Coordinates of C-alpha atoms in Angstrom, one line a residue:
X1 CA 22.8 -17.4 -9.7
X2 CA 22.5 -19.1 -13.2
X3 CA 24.4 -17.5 -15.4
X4 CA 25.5 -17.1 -19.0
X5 CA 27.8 -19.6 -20.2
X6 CA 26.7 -22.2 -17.2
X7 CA 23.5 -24.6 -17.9
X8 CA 20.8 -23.9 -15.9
X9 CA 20.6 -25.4 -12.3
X10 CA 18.0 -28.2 -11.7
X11 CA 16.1 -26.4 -9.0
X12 CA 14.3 -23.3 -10.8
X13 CA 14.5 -19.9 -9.3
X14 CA 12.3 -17.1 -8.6
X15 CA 12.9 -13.7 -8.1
X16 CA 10.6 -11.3 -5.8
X17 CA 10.2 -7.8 -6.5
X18 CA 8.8 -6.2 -4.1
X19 CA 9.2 -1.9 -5.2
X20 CA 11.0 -1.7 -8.6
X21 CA 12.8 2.1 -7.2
X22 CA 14.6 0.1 -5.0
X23 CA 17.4 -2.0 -7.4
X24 CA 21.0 -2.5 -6.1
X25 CA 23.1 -0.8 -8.5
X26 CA 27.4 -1.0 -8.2
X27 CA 30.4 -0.5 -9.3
X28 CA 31.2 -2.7 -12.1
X29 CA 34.4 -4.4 -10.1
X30 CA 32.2 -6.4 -8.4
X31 CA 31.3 -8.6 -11.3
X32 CA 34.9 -10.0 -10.7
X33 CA 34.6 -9.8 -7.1
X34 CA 32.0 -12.2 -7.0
X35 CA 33.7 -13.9 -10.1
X36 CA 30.6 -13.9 -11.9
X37 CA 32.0 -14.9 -16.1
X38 CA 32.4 -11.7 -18.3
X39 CA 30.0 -12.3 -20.4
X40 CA 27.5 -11.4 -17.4
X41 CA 28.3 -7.5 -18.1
X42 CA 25.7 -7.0 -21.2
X43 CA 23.0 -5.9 -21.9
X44 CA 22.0 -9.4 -22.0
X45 CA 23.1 -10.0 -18.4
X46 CA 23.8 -7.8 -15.2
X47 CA 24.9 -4.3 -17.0
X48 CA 23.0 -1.5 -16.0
X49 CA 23.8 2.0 -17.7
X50 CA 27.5 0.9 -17.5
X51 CA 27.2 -0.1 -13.6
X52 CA 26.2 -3.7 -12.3
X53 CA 22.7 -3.9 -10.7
X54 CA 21.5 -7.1 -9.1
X55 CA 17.7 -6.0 -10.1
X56 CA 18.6 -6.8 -13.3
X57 CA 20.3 -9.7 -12.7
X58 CA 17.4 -11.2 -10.8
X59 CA 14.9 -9.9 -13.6
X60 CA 16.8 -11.5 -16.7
X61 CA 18.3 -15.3 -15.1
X62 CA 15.3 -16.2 -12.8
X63 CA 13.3 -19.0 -13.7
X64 CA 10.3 -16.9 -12.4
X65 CA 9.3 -13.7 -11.6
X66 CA 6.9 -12.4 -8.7
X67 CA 5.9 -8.7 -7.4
X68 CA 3.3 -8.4 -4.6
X69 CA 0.2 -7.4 -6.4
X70 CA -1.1 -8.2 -9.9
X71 CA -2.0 -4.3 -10.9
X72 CA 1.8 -4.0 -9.5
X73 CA 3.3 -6.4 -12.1
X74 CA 1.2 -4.9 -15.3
X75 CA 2.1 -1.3 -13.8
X76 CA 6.3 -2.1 -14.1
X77 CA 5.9 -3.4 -17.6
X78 CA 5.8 0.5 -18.7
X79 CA 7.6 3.6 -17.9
X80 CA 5.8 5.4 -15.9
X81 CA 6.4 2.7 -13.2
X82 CA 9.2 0.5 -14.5
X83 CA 12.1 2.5 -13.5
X84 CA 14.3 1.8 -16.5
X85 CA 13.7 -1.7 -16.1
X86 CA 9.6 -2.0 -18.1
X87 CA 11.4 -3.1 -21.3
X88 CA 13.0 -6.1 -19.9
X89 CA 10.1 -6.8 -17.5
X90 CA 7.5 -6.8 -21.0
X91 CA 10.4 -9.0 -22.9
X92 CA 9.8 -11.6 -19.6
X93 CA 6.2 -11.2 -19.0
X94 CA 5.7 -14.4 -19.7
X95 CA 7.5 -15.3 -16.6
X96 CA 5.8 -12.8 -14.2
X97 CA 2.9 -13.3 -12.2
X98 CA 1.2 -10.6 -9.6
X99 CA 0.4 -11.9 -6.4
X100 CA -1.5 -9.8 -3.4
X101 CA 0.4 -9.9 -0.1
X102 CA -1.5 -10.9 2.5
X103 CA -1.5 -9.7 6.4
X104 CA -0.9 -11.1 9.9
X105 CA -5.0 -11.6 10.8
X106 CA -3.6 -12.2 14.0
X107 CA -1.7 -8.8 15.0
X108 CA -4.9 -7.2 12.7
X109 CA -8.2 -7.9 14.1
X110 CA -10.7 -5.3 16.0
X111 CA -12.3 -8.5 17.8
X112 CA -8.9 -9.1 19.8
X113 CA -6.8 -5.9 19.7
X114 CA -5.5 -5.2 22.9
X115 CA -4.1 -1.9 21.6
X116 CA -7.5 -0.6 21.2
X117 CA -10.2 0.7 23.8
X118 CA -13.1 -0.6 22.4
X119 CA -13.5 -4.3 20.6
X120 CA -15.7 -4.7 17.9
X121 CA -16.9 -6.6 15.0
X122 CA -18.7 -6.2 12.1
X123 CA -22.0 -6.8 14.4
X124 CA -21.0 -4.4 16.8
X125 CA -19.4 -1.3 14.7
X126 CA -21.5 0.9 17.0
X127 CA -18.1 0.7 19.5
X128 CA -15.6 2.1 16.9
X129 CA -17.4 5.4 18.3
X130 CA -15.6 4.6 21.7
X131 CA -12.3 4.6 19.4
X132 CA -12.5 7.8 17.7
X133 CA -13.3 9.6 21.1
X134 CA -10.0 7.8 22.2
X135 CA -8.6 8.8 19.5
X136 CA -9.6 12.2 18.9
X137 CA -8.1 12.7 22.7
X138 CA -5.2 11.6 22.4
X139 CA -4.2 13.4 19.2
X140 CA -5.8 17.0 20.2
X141 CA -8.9 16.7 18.3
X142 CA -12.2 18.2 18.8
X143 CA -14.3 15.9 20.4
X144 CA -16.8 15.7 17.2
X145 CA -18.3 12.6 16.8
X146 CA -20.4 13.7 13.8
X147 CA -17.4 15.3 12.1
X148 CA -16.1 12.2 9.4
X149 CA -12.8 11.7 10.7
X150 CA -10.0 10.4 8.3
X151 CA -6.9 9.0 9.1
X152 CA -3.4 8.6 7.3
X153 CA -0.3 6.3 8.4
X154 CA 2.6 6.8 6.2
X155 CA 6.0 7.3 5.4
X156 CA 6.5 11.1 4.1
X157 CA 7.7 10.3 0.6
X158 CA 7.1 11.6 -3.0
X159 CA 5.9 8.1 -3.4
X160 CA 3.2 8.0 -1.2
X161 CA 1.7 11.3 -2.8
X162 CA 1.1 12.4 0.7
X163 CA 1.7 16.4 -0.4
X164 CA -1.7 15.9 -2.8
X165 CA -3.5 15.9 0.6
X166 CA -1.6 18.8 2.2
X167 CA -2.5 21.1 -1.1
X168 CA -6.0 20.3 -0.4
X169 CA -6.1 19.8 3.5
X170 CA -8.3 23.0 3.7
X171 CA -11.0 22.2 1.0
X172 CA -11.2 19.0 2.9
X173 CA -11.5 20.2 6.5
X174 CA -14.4 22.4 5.7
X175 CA -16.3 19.2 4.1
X176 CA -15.9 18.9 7.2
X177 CA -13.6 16.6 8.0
X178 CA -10.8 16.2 10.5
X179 CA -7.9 14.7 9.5
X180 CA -4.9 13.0 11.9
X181 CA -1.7 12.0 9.9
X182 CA 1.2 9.7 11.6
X183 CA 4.1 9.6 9.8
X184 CA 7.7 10.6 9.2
X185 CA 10.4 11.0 6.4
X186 CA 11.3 13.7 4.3
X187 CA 12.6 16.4 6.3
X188 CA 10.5 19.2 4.2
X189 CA 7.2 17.1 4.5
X190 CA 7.7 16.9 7.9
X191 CA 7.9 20.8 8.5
X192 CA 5.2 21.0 5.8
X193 CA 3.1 18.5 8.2
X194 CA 4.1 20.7 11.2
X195 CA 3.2 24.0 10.1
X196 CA -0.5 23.1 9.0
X197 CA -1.2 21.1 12.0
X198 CA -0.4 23.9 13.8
X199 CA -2.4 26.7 11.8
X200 CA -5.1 24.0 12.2
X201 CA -5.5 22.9 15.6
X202 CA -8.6 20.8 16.8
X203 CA -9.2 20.0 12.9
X204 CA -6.0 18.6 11.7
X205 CA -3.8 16.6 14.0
X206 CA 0.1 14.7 13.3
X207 CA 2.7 13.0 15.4
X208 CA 5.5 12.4 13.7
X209 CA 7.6 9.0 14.0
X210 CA 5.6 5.5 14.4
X211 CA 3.9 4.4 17.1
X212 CA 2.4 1.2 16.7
X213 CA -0.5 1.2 19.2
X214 CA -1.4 4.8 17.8
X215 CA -1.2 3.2 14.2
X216 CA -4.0 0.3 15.6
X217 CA -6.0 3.0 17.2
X218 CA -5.9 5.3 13.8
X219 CA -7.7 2.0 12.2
X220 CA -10.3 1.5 14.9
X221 CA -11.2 5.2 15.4
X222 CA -11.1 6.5 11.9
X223 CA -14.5 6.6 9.9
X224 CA -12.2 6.3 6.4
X225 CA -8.4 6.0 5.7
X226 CA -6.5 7.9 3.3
X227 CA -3.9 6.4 1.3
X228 CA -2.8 9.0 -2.1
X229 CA -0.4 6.9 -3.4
X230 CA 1.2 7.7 -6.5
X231 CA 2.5 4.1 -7.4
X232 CA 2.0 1.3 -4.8
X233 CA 3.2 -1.8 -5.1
X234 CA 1.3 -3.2 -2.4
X235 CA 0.1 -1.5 0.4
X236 CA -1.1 -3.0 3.9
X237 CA -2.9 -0.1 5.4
X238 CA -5.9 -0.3 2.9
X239 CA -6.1 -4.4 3.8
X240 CA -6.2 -3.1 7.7
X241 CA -8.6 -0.3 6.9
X242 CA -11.4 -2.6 5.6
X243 CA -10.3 -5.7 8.3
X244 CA -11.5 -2.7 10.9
X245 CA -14.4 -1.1 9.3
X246 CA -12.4 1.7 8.4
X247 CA -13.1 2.3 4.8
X248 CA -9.8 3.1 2.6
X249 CA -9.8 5.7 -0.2
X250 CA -7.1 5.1 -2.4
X251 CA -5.1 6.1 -6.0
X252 CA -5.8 3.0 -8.0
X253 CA -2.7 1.4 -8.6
X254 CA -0.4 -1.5 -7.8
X255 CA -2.1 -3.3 -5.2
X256 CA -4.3 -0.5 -3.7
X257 CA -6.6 -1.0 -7.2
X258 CA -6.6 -5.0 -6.6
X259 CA -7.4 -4.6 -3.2
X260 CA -9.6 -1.6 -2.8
X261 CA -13.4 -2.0 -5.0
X262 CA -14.8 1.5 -5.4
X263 CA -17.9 2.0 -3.9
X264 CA -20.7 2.4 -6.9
X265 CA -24.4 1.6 -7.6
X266 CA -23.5 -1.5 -8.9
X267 CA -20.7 -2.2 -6.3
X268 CA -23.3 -1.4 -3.7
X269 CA -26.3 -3.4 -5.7
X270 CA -23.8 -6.5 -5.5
X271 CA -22.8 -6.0 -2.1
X272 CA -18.5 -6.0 -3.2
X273 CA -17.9 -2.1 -2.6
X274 CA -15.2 -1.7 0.2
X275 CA -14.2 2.1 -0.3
X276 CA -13.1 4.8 -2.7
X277 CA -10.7 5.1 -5.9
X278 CA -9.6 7.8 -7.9
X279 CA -7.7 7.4 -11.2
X280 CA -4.8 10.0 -11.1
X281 CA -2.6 11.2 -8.8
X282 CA -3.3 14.7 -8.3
X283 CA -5.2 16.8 -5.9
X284 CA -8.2 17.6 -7.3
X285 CA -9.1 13.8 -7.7
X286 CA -8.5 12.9 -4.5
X287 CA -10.9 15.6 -3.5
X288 CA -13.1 14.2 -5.2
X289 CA -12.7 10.9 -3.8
X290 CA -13.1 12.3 -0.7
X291 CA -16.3 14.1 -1.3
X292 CA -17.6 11.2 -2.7
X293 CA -16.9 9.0 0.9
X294 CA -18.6 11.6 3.3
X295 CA -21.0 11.7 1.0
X296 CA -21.6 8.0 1.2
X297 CA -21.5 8.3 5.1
X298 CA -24.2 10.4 5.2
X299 CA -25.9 7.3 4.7
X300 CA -26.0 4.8 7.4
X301 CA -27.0 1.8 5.5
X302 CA -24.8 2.5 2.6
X303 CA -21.8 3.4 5.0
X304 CA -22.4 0.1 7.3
X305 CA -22.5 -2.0 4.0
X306 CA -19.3 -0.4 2.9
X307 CA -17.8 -1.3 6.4
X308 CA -18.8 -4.5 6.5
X309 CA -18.7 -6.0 3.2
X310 CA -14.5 -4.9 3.9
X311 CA -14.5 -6.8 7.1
X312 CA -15.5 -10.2 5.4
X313 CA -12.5 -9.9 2.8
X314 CA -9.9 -12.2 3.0
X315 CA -6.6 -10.2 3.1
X316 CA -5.0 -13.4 5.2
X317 CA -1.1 -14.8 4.3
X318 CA -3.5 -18.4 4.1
X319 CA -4.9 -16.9 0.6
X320 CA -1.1 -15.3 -0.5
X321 CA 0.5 -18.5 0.5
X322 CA -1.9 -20.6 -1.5
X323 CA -1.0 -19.1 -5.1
X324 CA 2.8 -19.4 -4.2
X325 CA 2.4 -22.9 -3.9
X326 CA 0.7 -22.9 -7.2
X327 CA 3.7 -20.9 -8.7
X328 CA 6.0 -23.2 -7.4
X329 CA 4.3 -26.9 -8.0
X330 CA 4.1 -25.4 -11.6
X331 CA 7.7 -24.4 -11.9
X332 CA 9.2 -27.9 -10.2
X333 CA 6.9 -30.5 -12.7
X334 CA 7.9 -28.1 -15.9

């Protein structure tokens, strides 16, 4: 680690942030531990609120900063998303740059998923049908094949604003919708999760834990996917979602609003929209958002433009990799 006092090291660094809630904070002793000079602990330097945090340190000595979306990197500039750390993170914002992650094309891709009943591509989306049946049985469904079905895969966190759908799960069922949600976490969202499901059986479905060829069939069976965010910095499931015709509706921030283009006249007229945004996290927007998406498949032609204007966007590492190698040509000839 560069530090004060020392010049600064030939090679340049760079420093990844991938969620800013997540920051290494210690006990000060191990800025002599690690026999890092004393000048270190200030504000100017690795001092956090009177403990050490290695966030900070990365943040304030590295040559270059990175996060894994751009909306992500303007979003941790201020407070509501910058967790104590926006004020630095605006002083060096000359020095951060936003790039998407990308996914594994590969592991993701409804032409060759073995975990799936039915293959398909964006010529053939009449077979996701075959999907949602499969889905709908294994979960406890009705078997409903007109019903929009939307599905969630998530961790059951604050952050992932999964409770703004549970305070609206009955508004939305009687759309109708059904709904399946896989996920685990917080032991209170869990019960939550448990005791609608229940209340609600045939319309609402959960399992709770991960179960990856049940997270592949939620993609491929799924008319839309839900993702209620309340900060993101990233996001993979909406990048799936659109990879398998499955079209995402998502709070637009961090990398769900760089990823995700809302579906509107123009969208539509230009043949970009890929799914749904709403602007703020709370409940009644994302009904709306919702509304808006069964609306829209209602519509076949609209619906199969949606689905297949996401299937040609390029969410591969080949694109990611590409603007890191940008980054870092730029930082080695400066």
């Amino acid at each position: 680690m560069r530090t004060i006092g020392r010049p600064a090291w030939r090679r340049p660094t760079v420093f990844t942030i991938h969620n800013l809630a997540f920051q290494g904070i210690f006990d000060t002793h191990w800025v002599a531990d690690l026999a890092l000079p004393a000048a270190s602990f200030s504000i100017n330097g690795v001092e956090y609120h009177g403990r050490m945090s290695f966030m900070k340190a990365g943040i304030f000595y590295a040559n270059a900063l990175t996060t894994v979306s751009p909306t992500y990197a303007d979003d941790i500039q201020h407070e509501t998303a910058g967790m104590g750390m926006h004020g630095l993170l605006a002083a060096r914002r000359d020095r951060l740059t936003g790039i998407l992650n990308g996914i594994d094309t590969n592991v993701w891709d409804p032409q060759n998923d073995a975990l799936i009943p039915a293959r398909y591509d964006a010529k053939t989306l009449a077979r996701k049908a075959t999907n949602k049946k499969a889905l709908q049985a294994r979960v406890g469904l009705d078997q409903r094949g007109s019903v929009p079905l939307l599905g969630v895969v998530t961790r059951l966190t604050a952050q992932k604003g999964i409770d703004l759908l549970f305070d609206i799960v009955d508004a939305v069922l009687e759309l109708p919708a059904q709904i399946v949600i896989v996920a685990s976490g917080d032991k209170a969202l869990e019960q939550r999760l448990r005791s609608l499901a229940a209340a609600r059986r045939g319309r609402l479905a959960h399992f709770i834990g991960f179960d990856e060829s049940l997270a592949h069939l939620v993609e491929a069976g799924a008319d839309a996917f839900v993702m209620p965010s309340r900060f993101e910095p990233c996001g993979m499931n909406q990048m799936y979602s659109q990879r398998y015709g499955t079209p995402p509706i998502v709070h637009a921030t961090g990398g769900l609003n760089d990823s995700v283009i809302d579906c509107t006249s123009t969208t539509l007229a230009d043949g970009t929209a890929t799914g749904f945004k709403y602007y703020a996290p709370k409940a009644a927007a994302l009904l709306v958002a919702i509304e808006r998406c069964i609306a829209a498949r209602r519509n076949t032609p609209i619906w199969q433009s949606l689905q297949r204007n996401g299937m040609a966007r390029d969410f591969s590492w080949s694109r990611a990799a590409r603007e890191y190698a940008g980054l870092y040509a730029r930082l080695t000839q400066g």
